[in-house]
Amino acid sequence: MPQPETTMAKLDATTPQPIQLKDYTPPSFLIDKVDLTFDLEEDHTRVTSRLVLHRNPAHPDARAALQLDGRELELESVKLDGELLDSSRYELDAESLSIAAMPDNAILEIVTVIHPETNTSLNGLYRSGANFYSQCEAEGFRKITYYLDRPDVMARFSTTIVADKQKWPVLLSNGNKVGEGMLDRNRHWVKWVDPFKKPAYLFALVAGKLSLLADRYTTTSGREVALEIWVEPADLDKCAHAMSSVKKSMQWDEQRYGLEYDLDTYMIVAVGDFNMGAMENKGLNIFNTKYVLARADTATDVDFDGIEAVIAHEYFHNWTGNRVTCRDWFQLSLKEGLTVFRDQEFSADMGSAEVCRIDAVRTLRTHQFAEDAGPMAHPIRPESYIEINNFYTVTVYEKGAEVVRMYQTLLGRDGFRKGMDLYFKRHDGQAVTCDDFRAAMADANDYDLGQFARWYSQAGTPVLRVRGQYDAAAQTYTLEVSQSCPATPGQAEKLPFHIPLTLGLVGPDGADLPLQLAGEAEAVAGSRVLSVKEASQTFHFINVAVEPVPSLLRNFSAPVKLDFPYSRPQLVHLLAHDSDAFCRWEAGQTLMLQDLQGLIDAARSGGELELKDDFVAAMRRVLADESLDPALVALMLTLPAETYLADQQDEIDPDAIRAGREAMKLGLARALRSEFKAAYTRMLDSGAYQYEATAVARRSLKNIALAYLSELDESGLMELAERQFAEANNMTDAQAALACLVNWPEGDAALASFASKWADEALVMDKWFTLQASSRRLGVVAKIKALMQHPAFALTNPNKVRSLIGTFVHNNLAGFHAIDGSGYEFAADTLLAVDKLNPQVAARLAGSFNRWKKLEPVRRAHMRAALERVAAHAGLSRDVYEIVSKNLM
Ligand code: 0A1
Ligand code: ZN
């Protein structure tokens, strides 16, 4: 690979500088109490903040200045202990307000003016329509007032909101409502007090015309909690699923971890303009509407699943994130990895654990493995960052969750629970580190987790190389296990990880053989966990009566790539018999990947695109096996994403990947036409829509069968999709049918009728944009540009940008990577336009350049040119600067 020379601007005073973990120092002051008053007006908001502070004895310099963070604020006044300070008594710059001469104890009163009405970044206080919403994680509070905006400063907050009563009748903030009343000019006020200490990133404020769905929940210990979901009035009929998800989450956390809710009210607010999925502000969670609103006819099964998971995630943060928070943002995975693990375990208990696990692994491999192999690779606890918002990544979240899962795999469920109990006992009310969590797990179980620390500091996806040898005469099976990890930016050499390797040995009849290691007195049945700690290690199994097929990395016991030289008959055997659903699915995927690679190679060299008979036969058996969970069958028939296939190539040729993948779809559809038709018919359901595991599973198989059948250019089959589209009583079936139709001329009429039916439902229109952005008919940028002119599209709305532009640049491999570079030009232009409005959303689009060094030479040159153009652009945000500069290093 050629080493590119960069045209990035030379380092100067304005070049954003990285922040380093090793530079952490405690804050010079701590804040005990914050009283905030917000005066909301149409054209400005006045924020009055009263801080009670004291010098932090843990700070190395006992005379250090107080330096408060602040950005884009208009300072009106500063009072220190009641005395108005003139500008000689403090220093002000674009990022901070500093006071050198500070007493050890002080009361500061600061008045600032901000402009939510023009804040398009959706960070800090902003408007969505006429309403006000806030987003403070990670560093948004400094856009509201001057503050020690860091998570290790935890204070008690009170918030008074003053606003016109007609325009903004509902006024919400954290904690409990303690008073309200009327003022002059038809304005009213509401005061909230949060009894818990919290960092500023958990502050929230909402004001506007909102409707309420109210319910109640009684905790195990008898606390009565008022549950409130606040939405735009038109959406009140789409909140029932979210409410039931809240109650399930509360109950689950009590049963599994003994954790109860701790305030009298738990509020959720849904907003259509939001940068992420949702936010766990204390007592007042703010959600993207996408993760609250669902009705059978507007939301798919996947949406219902997503809502249940995100509601759980934010609720679980109340303990893992809020009661125990992060010392600094390098520790983000402390709360995010742990909370994702908790929401995954919750979802597993609510539906099919096996399907949830496979879904999680697919996400990890498709997105996180790619991140780990690219220019933005970082450990789950990064060592440095330029913009923290760029580190809300699949690595910190999903790989972080895998790391937490490995504790449970090594310590067992009870051992993990003991570790959690000790973690809360030690750290409730504190801001701590990933090392504190690891220490709690180790101490509660008297287990050495020293080497395990490397999962926090080393980036990259380890490769686990396993070789097996059966000795029939000695009745032994020997596994040689070795591990390595590729270099990542800034980390050339890696030390061995502590890897839990869960495995079984599958006999010729498909049953698990007993497992007995040399030196052990007894065998164990089924699976067991081996601790792999060395670069190379050997495990000897004894009393192995017949030659087994090893079933390795059961339930995906570690976030690694497995290298074992399975023969095709061995894979077919595991696919048919493995008692571990993940490994069963994995065997099918390995076969599928091998054959896809063959097809991609053939497409590149102009060879024949034919499927192998043993693969087709194996898939036929899967499809005909009525004893299997239909959801598992659907997963086994799901092809890996184009981007995942791209990541398996030494040099990416997007057209060959598309051709190979399409050939597999068509080949399977032709070969298994009657089986797909039978499955479709078997799974048809005439009853009313129900979001319930069995019904969801049946729809998933039905709709994947339809997708394969629609590959065949036969009028009867196209009518099947058209009929399903016309007659569907739920969005899952309607969307699935439309997804089939959009690849054919029949799709145009369907798209038009869909758009006119759902013009007023923003989230449904997002699906309409997504479907067209992923269509393989598209191929050209012109269509996307035309869609950007549609009245339902808005460059200021993150959901719209993600649906149309994000889908195109991230998921439509062959469309985005058009050989003439038009996709890259479009991406560059669009992300520069978005960067002016919303840097966080722009930075996500910039991530579409992360694979550029692996492209074939023509596209590589085009993409590099587009990247350099972005890099040379004046006034780039820190967010986008970090992504493009790391790409060009
Ligand atoms: N803590 C939230 C994620 C989140 C992060 C940043 C945000 O705005 C910049 C918003 C939400 C979660 O994990 O759900
Ligand atoms: Zn989270």
JSON list of C-alpha atoms in Angstrom, two decimals, residues 702-819:
[
{"chain": "A", "resi": 702, "resn": "LYS", "atom": "CA", "xyz": [-41.58, -15.42, 5.69]},
{"chain": "A", "resi": 703, "resn": "ASN", "atom": "CA", "xyz": [-39.96, -12.17, 4.63]},
{"chain": "A", "resi": 704, "resn": "ILE", "atom": "CA", "xyz": [-36.57, -13.62, 3.89]},
{"chain": "A", "resi": 705, "resn": "ALA", "atom": "CA", "xyz": [-38.29, -16.26, 1.75]},
{"chain": "A", "resi": 706, "resn": "LEU", "atom": "CA", "xyz": [-40.07, -13.46, -0.07]},
{"chain": "A", "resi": 707, "resn": "ALA", "atom": "CA", "xyz": [-36.80, -11.62, -0.58]},
{"chain": "A", "resi": 708, "resn": "TYR", "atom": "CA", "xyz": [-35.21, -14.66, -2.23]},
{"chain": "A", "resi": 709, "resn": "LEU", "atom": "CA", "xyz": [-38.27, -15.36, -4.36]},
{"chain": "A", "resi": 710, "resn": "SER", "atom": "CA", "xyz": [-38.34, -11.78, -5.58]},
{"chain": "A", "resi": 711, "resn": "GLU", "atom": "CA", "xyz": [-34.87, -12.33, -7.02]},
{"chain": "A", "resi": 712, "resn": "LEU", "atom": "CA", "xyz": [-36.52, -14.47, -9.66]},
{"chain": "A", "resi": 713, "resn": "ASP", "atom": "CA", "xyz": [-37.87, -12.42, -12.51]},
{"chain": "A", "resi": 714, "resn": "GLU", "atom": "CA", "xyz": [-41.22, -14.20, -12.58]},
{"chain": "A", "resi": 715, "resn": "SER", "atom": "CA", "xyz": [-44.51, -12.37, -12.67]},
{"chain": "A", "resi": 716, "resn": "GLY", "atom": "CA", "xyz": [-46.27, -14.66, -10.20]},
{"chain": "A", "resi": 717, "resn": "LEU", "atom": "CA", "xyz": [-43.61, -14.03, -7.64]},
{"chain": "A", "resi": 718, "resn": "MET", "atom": "CA", "xyz": [-43.63, -10.29, -8.17]},
{"chain": "A", "resi": 719, "resn": "GLU", "atom": "CA", "xyz": [-47.38, -10.38, -7.58]},
{"chain": "A", "resi": 720, "resn": "LEU", "atom": "CA", "xyz": [-46.70, -12.10, -4.28]},
{"chain": "A", "resi": 721, "resn": "ALA", "atom": "CA", "xyz": [-44.67, -9.08, -3.13]},
{"chain": "A", "resi": 722, "resn": "GLU", "atom": "CA", "xyz": [-47.24, -6.67, -4.56]},
{"chain": "A", "resi": 723, "resn": "ARG", "atom": "CA", "xyz": [-50.07, -8.47, -2.79]},
{"chain": "A", "resi": 724, "resn": "GLN", "atom": "CA", "xyz": [-48.19, -8.51, 0.52]},
{"chain": "A", "resi": 725, "resn": "PHE", "atom": "CA", "xyz": [-47.45, -4.80, 0.12]},
{"chain": "A", "resi": 726, "resn": "ALA", "atom": "CA", "xyz": [-51.09, -3.98, -0.59]},
{"chain": "A", "resi": 727, "resn": "GLU", "atom": "CA", "xyz": [-52.64, -6.20, 2.06]},
{"chain": "A", "resi": 728, "resn": "ALA", "atom": "CA", "xyz": [-50.18, -5.98, 4.95]},
{"chain": "A", "resi": 729, "resn": "ASN", "atom": "CA", "xyz": [-51.73, -5.05, 8.30]},
{"chain": "A", "resi": 730, "resn": "ASN", "atom": "CA", "xyz": [-48.33, -4.14, 9.74]},
{"chain": "A", "resi": 731, "resn": "MET", "atom": "CA", "xyz": [-45.18, -2.24, 8.77]},
{"chain": "A", "resi": 732, "resn": "THR", "atom": "CA", "xyz": [-42.89, -5.28, 9.02]},
{"chain": "A", "resi": 733, "resn": "ASP", "atom": "CA", "xyz": [-44.64, -6.98, 6.13]},
{"chain": "A", "resi": 734, "resn": "ALA", "atom": "CA", "xyz": [-45.27, -3.79, 4.17]},
{"chain": "A", "resi": 735, "resn": "GLN", "atom": "CA", "xyz": [-41.65, -2.67, 4.38]},
{"chain": "A", "resi": 736, "resn": "ALA", "atom": "CA", "xyz": [-40.30, -6.14, 3.55]},
{"chain": "A", "resi": 737, "resn": "ALA", "atom": "CA", "xyz": [-42.47, -6.28, 0.45]},
{"chain": "A", "resi": 738, "resn": "LEU", "atom": "CA", "xyz": [-41.51, -2.79, -0.61]},
{"chain": "A", "resi": 739, "resn": "ALA", "atom": "CA", "xyz": [-37.82, -3.67, -0.16]},
{"chain": "A", "resi": 740, "resn": "CYS", "atom": "CA", "xyz": [-38.32, -6.44, -2.73]},
{"chain": "A", "resi": 741, "resn": "LEU", "atom": "CA", "xyz": [-40.22, -4.21, -5.14]},
{"chain": "A", "resi": 742, "resn": "VAL", "atom": "CA", "xyz": [-37.77, -1.30, -5.15]},
{"chain": "A", "resi": 743, "resn": "ASN", "atom": "CA", "xyz": [-35.26, -3.34, -7.12]},
{"chain": "A", "resi": 744, "resn": "TRP", "atom": "CA", "xyz": [-37.72, -3.69, -9.99]},
{"chain": "A", "resi": 745, "resn": "PRO", "atom": "CA", "xyz": [-39.81, -1.31, -12.14]},
{"chain": "A", "resi": 746, "resn": "GLU", "atom": "CA", "xyz": [-42.88, -2.39, -10.13]},
{"chain": "A", "resi": 747, "resn": "GLY", "atom": "CA", "xyz": [-41.36, -0.52, -7.20]},
{"chain": "A", "resi": 748, "resn": "ASP", "atom": "CA", "xyz": [-42.05, 2.99, -8.48]},
{"chain": "A", "resi": 749, "resn": "ALA", "atom": "CA", "xyz": [-45.80, 2.83, -8.01]},
{"chain": "A", "resi": 750, "resn": "ALA", "atom": "CA", "xyz": [-45.40, 1.20, -4.61]},
{"chain": "A", "resi": 751, "resn": "LEU", "atom": "CA", "xyz": [-42.95, 3.88, -3.48]},
{"chain": "A", "resi": 752, "resn": "ALA", "atom": "CA", "xyz": [-45.32, 6.61, -4.60]},
{"chain": "A", "resi": 753, "resn": "SER", "atom": "CA", "xyz": [-48.30, 5.16, -2.77]},
{"chain": "A", "resi": 754, "resn": "PHE", "atom": "CA", "xyz": [-46.17, 4.62, 0.35]},
{"chain": "A", "resi": 755, "resn": "ALA", "atom": "CA", "xyz": [-45.02, 8.25, 0.31]},
{"chain": "A", "resi": 756, "resn": "SER", "atom": "CA", "xyz": [-48.50, 9.64, -0.06]},
{"chain": "A", "resi": 757, "resn": "LYS", "atom": "CA", "xyz": [-49.88, 7.42, 2.68]},
{"chain": "A", "resi": 758, "resn": "TRP", "atom": "CA", "xyz": [-47.14, 8.29, 5.18]},
{"chain": "A", "resi": 759, "resn": "ALA", "atom": "CA", "xyz": [-46.24, 11.88, 4.26]},
{"chain": "A", "resi": 760, "resn": "ASP", "atom": "CA", "xyz": [-46.97, 13.07, 7.81]},
{"chain": "A", "resi": 761, "resn": "GLU", "atom": "CA", "xyz": [-45.13, 10.31, 9.67]},
{"chain": "A", "resi": 762, "resn": "ALA", "atom": "CA", "xyz": [-41.49, 11.36, 9.87]},
{"chain": "A", "resi": 763, "resn": "LEU", "atom": "CA", "xyz": [-40.20, 7.97, 11.03]},
{"chain": "A", "resi": 764, "resn": "VAL", "atom": "CA", "xyz": [-42.00, 6.13, 8.25]},
{"chain": "A", "resi": 765, "resn": "MET", "atom": "CA", "xyz": [-40.64, 8.55, 5.68]},
{"chain": "A", "resi": 766, "resn": "ASP", "atom": "CA", "xyz": [-37.17, 7.71, 7.04]},
{"chain": "A", "resi": 767, "resn": "LYS", "atom": "CA", "xyz": [-37.82, 4.12, 5.89]},
{"chain": "A", "resi": 768, "resn": "TRP", "atom": "CA", "xyz": [-38.84, 5.41, 2.49]},
{"chain": "A", "resi": 769, "resn": "PHE", "atom": "CA", "xyz": [-35.53, 7.25, 2.16]},
{"chain": "A", "resi": 770, "resn": "THR", "atom": "CA", "xyz": [-33.54, 4.29, 3.48]},
{"chain": "A", "resi": 771, "resn": "LEU", "atom": "CA", "xyz": [-35.09, 1.85, 1.03]},
{"chain": "A", "resi": 772, "resn": "GLN", "atom": "CA", "xyz": [-34.24, 4.03, -1.93]},
{"chain": "A", "resi": 773, "resn": "ALA", "atom": "CA", "xyz": [-30.73, 4.77, -0.71]},
{"chain": "A", "resi": 774, "resn": "SER", "atom": "CA", "xyz": [-30.01, 1.05, -0.48]},
{"chain": "A", "resi": 775, "resn": "SER", "atom": "CA", "xyz": [-31.70, 0.04, -3.71]},
{"chain": "A", "resi": 776, "resn": "ARG", "atom": "CA", "xyz": [-29.37, -1.61, -6.18]},
{"chain": "A", "resi": 777, "resn": "ARG", "atom": "CA", "xyz": [-31.32, -0.10, -9.06]},
{"chain": "A", "resi": 778, "resn": "LEU", "atom": "CA", "xyz": [-30.03, 3.25, -8.00]},
{"chain": "A", "resi": 779, "resn": "GLY", "atom": "CA", "xyz": [-26.34, 3.16, -8.82]},
{"chain": "A", "resi": 780, "resn": "VAL", "atom": "CA", "xyz": [-26.18, 6.92, -9.32]},
{"chain": "A", "resi": 781, "resn": "VAL", "atom": "CA", "xyz": [-25.86, 9.87, -7.08]},
{"chain": "A", "resi": 782, "resn": "ALA", "atom": "CA", "xyz": [-28.42, 11.86, -9.08]},
{"chain": "A", "resi": 783, "resn": "LYS", "atom": "CA", "xyz": [-31.31, 10.01, -7.47]},
{"chain": "A", "resi": 784, "resn": "ILE", "atom": "CA", "xyz": [-30.05, 10.78, -3.95]},
{"chain": "A", "resi": 785, "resn": "LYS", "atom": "CA", "xyz": [-29.61, 14.42, -4.85]},
{"chain": "A", "resi": 786, "resn": "ALA", "atom": "CA", "xyz": [-33.17, 14.52, -6.16]},
{"chain": "A", "resi": 787, "resn": "LEU", "atom": "CA", "xyz": [-34.45, 12.93, -2.95]},
{"chain": "A", "resi": 788, "resn": "MET", "atom": "CA", "xyz": [-32.67, 15.61, -0.93]},
{"chain": "A", "resi": 789, "resn": "GLN", "atom": "CA", "xyz": [-35.10, 18.09, -2.53]},
{"chain": "A", "resi": 790, "resn": "HIS", "atom": "CA", "xyz": [-38.13, 16.11, -1.30]},
{"chain": "A", "resi": 791, "resn": "PRO", "atom": "CA", "xyz": [-40.25, 18.12, 1.18]},
{"chain": "A", "resi": 792, "resn": "ALA", "atom": "CA", "xyz": [-39.82, 15.40, 3.83]},
{"chain": "A", "resi": 793, "resn": "PHE", "atom": "CA", "xyz": [-36.02, 15.68, 3.72]},
{"chain": "A", "resi": 794, "resn": "ALA", "atom": "CA", "xyz": [-34.04, 18.11, 5.89]},
{"chain": "A", "resi": 795, "resn": "LEU", "atom": "CA", "xyz": [-30.28, 18.43, 6.20]},
{"chain": "A", "resi": 796, "resn": "THR", "atom": "CA", "xyz": [-30.76, 19.68, 9.77]},
{"chain": "A", "resi": 797, "resn": "ASN", "atom": "CA", "xyz": [-32.46, 16.47, 10.91]},
{"chain": "A", "resi": 798, "resn": "PRO", "atom": "CA", "xyz": [-30.04, 13.67, 11.83]},
{"chain": "A", "resi": 799, "resn": "ASN", "atom": "CA", "xyz": [-32.57, 10.89, 11.22]},
{"chain": "A", "resi": 800, "resn": "LYS", "atom": "CA", "xyz": [-33.10, 12.14, 7.68]},
{"chain": "A", "resi": 801, "resn": "VAL", "atom": "CA", "xyz": [-29.39, 12.49, 6.99]},
{"chain": "A", "resi": 802, "resn": "ARG", "atom": "CA", "xyz": [-28.73, 9.01, 8.35]},
{"chain": "A", "resi": 803, "resn": "SER", "atom": "CA", "xyz": [-31.63, 7.44, 6.43]},
{"chain": "A", "resi": 804, "resn": "LEU", "atom": "CA", "xyz": [-30.80, 8.83, 3.03]},
{"chain": "A", "resi": 805, "resn": "ILE", "atom": "CA", "xyz": [-27.16, 9.87, 2.99]},
{"chain": "A", "resi": 806, "resn": "GLY", "atom": "CA", "xyz": [-25.83, 7.61, 5.74]},
{"chain": "A", "resi": 807, "resn": "THR", "atom": "CA", "xyz": [-27.43, 4.54, 4.18]},
{"chain": "A", "resi": 808, "resn": "PHE", "atom": "CA", "xyz": [-26.01, 5.39, 0.78]},
{"chain": "A", "resi": 809, "resn": "VAL", "atom": "CA", "xyz": [-22.42, 6.06, 1.88]},
{"chain": "A", "resi": 810, "resn": "HIS", "atom": "CA", "xyz": [-22.21, 3.34, 4.53]},
{"chain": "A", "resi": 811, "resn": "ASN", "atom": "CA", "xyz": [-24.35, 0.50, 3.17]},
{"chain": "A", "resi": 812, "resn": "ASN", "atom": "CA", "xyz": [-24.70, 0.81, -0.59]},
{"chain": "A", "resi": 813, "resn": "LEU", "atom": "CA", "xyz": [-21.21, -0.38, -1.44]},
{"chain": "A", "resi": 814, "resn": "ALA", "atom": "CA", "xyz": [-21.47, -0.55, -5.21]},
{"chain": "A", "resi": 815, "resn": "GLY", "atom": "CA", "xyz": [-23.57, 2.62, -5.45]},
{"chain": "A", "resi": 816, "resn": "PHE", "atom": "CA", "xyz": [-21.33, 4.78, -3.28]},
{"chain": "A", "resi": 817, "resn": "HIS", "atom": "CA", "xyz": [-18.13, 3.44, -4.84]},
{"chain": "A", "resi": 818, "resn": "ALA", "atom": "CA", "xyz": [-19.11, 4.29, -8.42]},
{"chain": "A", "resi": 819, "resn": "ILE", "atom": "CA", "xyz": [-15.93, 4.00, -10.48]}
]
